């Protein structure tokens, strides 16, 4: 059994999504109001569900992709904006779509 | 990481939809069907389970033993979804659920996670200072009741079984279910018959 | 297999410092002492699933911690977290 004290967590590189007890958010009031989802939010959510059900992308891969978003963008983007970025990242990483295809689709969209 | 994925979000969604449709992975019809299916899950489902547990000791035991089976028993589809754990509030202990890492939420029985559940303030503070968080929801617990905070980090999803409010003797399950709000089943609020 | 009541320590490990990873053990628990509540079953390791790698199955436990051992100013009375066996050592 180790008797050593746990290391001071402030010395370690906490990932920015790992928010439990983090001082910078402790004074942030909680917005307890209901916020209706937008059509964008619901579509992104549905696409994630389909990709999961068809084993194209797991929820763990979705999370990995969200966590890979740089901190400033993570803070700026809405919840489902992070999701669609992670979905695109994962579809590229898995080779489901290619960069050339995505570039062309973005021009068409 | 390619800058392509940093495209404006609406455009990124439109582009991904084009590609998924052309590859036969997700058509517009499938997306619409999925949205309709997801919209059917709501806090009313969890409320039915809680109200049944308040009125049926056998169901209560099942709910606490295996939340997913208890949901299925009321016709809520749980196949392919994460296991559901149920945390029982008692006179001694109040439970509060948070996901400090992302936003794990018992969606099958409560629907989409609410805005506050996904917010940095809730994710950071609920685990460290739950009483202050409850106060912001207008919730004050009785003196002496302990708070257990459950950080939903992994494969389970967690919902709270609140205590049945006083003044509801003789109420049937429908009337009891109508008392319940989503926050009661996460632990930020407690139901009341007043 | 850890029995309910068994004292455990969460590994004081920081994979974040070593490169891309996906971990479900919150930073605030690293190196902390806790008590096993019960086993919740076994699940494929999300650290592998997140990278679409073959994922070995791991036992998942509910583990209880004393909040004030983590934050002296903590306001709750108990913290309970799902943790995989790979993050736990006997204490």
Coordinates of C-alpha atoms in Angstrom, one line a residue, chain A residues 17-23 25-33 35 37 39-40 42-47 49-51 53-54 56 63 67-69 73-74 77 79-85 87-89 91-92 96-97 99 101-103 105-109, chain B residues 1-2 4-20 23-27 30-32 34-36 38-39 100-104 107 112-113 115-116 118-128 133 136-137 151 153-155 157 182:
Chain A
X17 CA -13.5 18.9 -20.6
X18 CA -12.7 17.4 -17.2
X19 CA -14.5 20.0 -15.1
X20 CA -15.3 18.5 -11.7
X21 CA -14.5 21.0 -9.0
X22 CA -12.4 23.2 -11.3
X23 CA -11.9 26.6 -9.6
X25 CA -16.1 27.6 -12.9
X26 CA -16.9 27.7 -9.2
X27 CA -18.4 31.3 -9.4
X28 CA -20.4 30.6 -12.5
X29 CA -24.1 30.8 -11.8
X30 CA -26.3 28.0 -13.2
X31 CA -28.8 28.9 -15.8
X32 CA -31.7 26.8 -14.6
X33 CA -34.1 27.9 -17.4
X35 CA -33.6 26.1 -23.5
X37 CA -33.3 22.6 -28.9
X39 CA -33.6 22.0 -35.6
X40 CA -29.8 22.0 -36.0
X42 CA -32.0 17.8 -33.1
X43 CA -30.6 16.8 -36.5
X44 CA -27.0 16.5 -35.2
X45 CA -28.3 14.4 -32.3
X46 CA -30.2 12.1 -34.7
X47 CA -27.2 11.7 -37.0
X49 CA -27.8 8.1 -33.0
X50 CA -27.8 6.6 -36.5
X51 CA -24.1 6.4 -36.7
X53 CA -26.8 2.3 -34.3
X54 CA -25.0 1.4 -37.5
X56 CA -20.1 3.7 -37.9
X63 CA -16.4 12.0 -26.9
X67 CA -12.3 16.3 -26.2
X68 CA -9.8 16.9 -29.1
X69 CA -11.4 20.3 -29.8
X73 CA -13.2 26.5 -29.5
X74 CA -14.7 24.0 -26.9
X77 CA -19.0 26.3 -29.6
X79 CA -23.1 21.6 -27.3
X80 CA -24.2 20.3 -30.7
X81 CA -21.7 22.4 -32.6
X82 CA -19.0 20.4 -30.8
X83 CA -20.8 17.2 -31.8
X84 CA -21.0 17.9 -35.5
X85 CA -17.3 18.8 -35.5
X87 CA -18.7 13.6 -36.1
X88 CA -16.8 15.1 -39.1
X89 CA -13.5 14.4 -37.4
X91 CA -15.8 10.1 -40.2
X92 CA -12.6 11.4 -41.7
X96 CA -15.9 6.8 -44.0
X97 CA -15.5 10.1 -46.0
X99 CA -11.1 15.2 -47.2
X101 CA -15.3 14.5 -50.5
X102 CA -15.9 16.8 -47.5
X103 CA -14.3 19.8 -49.3
X105 CA -19.7 18.7 -50.1
X106 CA -19.0 21.9 -48.1
X107 CA -18.8 23.8 -51.4
X108 CA -22.1 22.3 -52.5
X109 CA -23.8 22.8 -49.1
Chain B
X1 CA -6.8 18.0 -37.6
X2 CA -7.9 19.4 -40.9
X4 CA -12.2 21.6 -43.0
X5 CA -14.0 20.5 -39.7
X6 CA -13.7 24.1 -38.5
X7 CA -16.2 25.2 -41.1
X8 CA -19.3 27.0 -39.8
X9 CA -21.4 24.4 -38.0
X10 CA -24.6 24.8 -40.2
X11 CA -22.5 24.3 -43.3
X12 CA -20.6 21.4 -41.8
X13 CA -23.9 19.7 -40.9
X14 CA -25.2 20.3 -44.5
X15 CA -22.1 18.8 -46.0
X16 CA -22.1 15.8 -43.7
X17 CA -25.8 15.2 -44.5
X18 CA -25.0 15.3 -48.2
X19 CA -22.2 12.7 -47.8
X20 CA -24.1 10.4 -45.5
X23 CA -23.2 6.9 -49.2
X24 CA -26.5 5.4 -48.0
X25 CA -25.5 5.7 -44.3
X26 CA -28.2 8.2 -43.2
X27 CA -30.9 9.4 -45.5
X30 CA -33.9 8.1 -41.4
X31 CA -32.8 11.3 -39.8
X32 CA -36.4 12.5 -39.5
X34 CA -34.7 9.2 -35.6
X35 CA -35.6 12.7 -34.5
X36 CA -39.2 11.6 -34.0
X38 CA -35.8 10.6 -29.8
X39 CA -38.5 13.3 -29.2
X100 CA -18.3 16.1 -14.8
X101 CA -16.7 14.8 -18.0
X102 CA -19.5 15.3 -20.6
X103 CA -23.2 15.0 -20.2
X104 CA -24.2 11.4 -19.5
X107 CA -32.1 9.9 -21.9
X112 CA -32.7 15.1 -23.9
X113 CA -30.5 16.5 -21.2
X115 CA -29.2 23.0 -20.8
X116 CA -28.1 23.3 -17.2
X118 CA -24.5 20.3 -19.8
X119 CA -23.2 23.6 -18.5
X120 CA -19.7 24.1 -17.1
X121 CA -21.1 25.7 -13.9
X122 CA -23.2 22.6 -13.1
X123 CA -20.5 20.1 -14.1
X124 CA -17.8 21.9 -12.0
X125 CA -19.9 22.8 -9.0
X126 CA -22.4 20.0 -8.4
X127 CA -19.6 17.6 -7.3
X128 CA -17.9 20.1 -5.0
X133 CA -26.2 24.2 -6.5
X136 CA -29.9 27.9 -7.0
X137 CA -32.7 25.6 -8.0
X151 CA -20.5 11.4 -11.0
X153 CA -18.5 8.8 -15.7
X154 CA -18.9 5.5 -17.5
X155 CA -21.4 2.9 -18.8
X157 CA -26.9 6.1 -16.6
X182 CA -37.2 16.3 -14.6

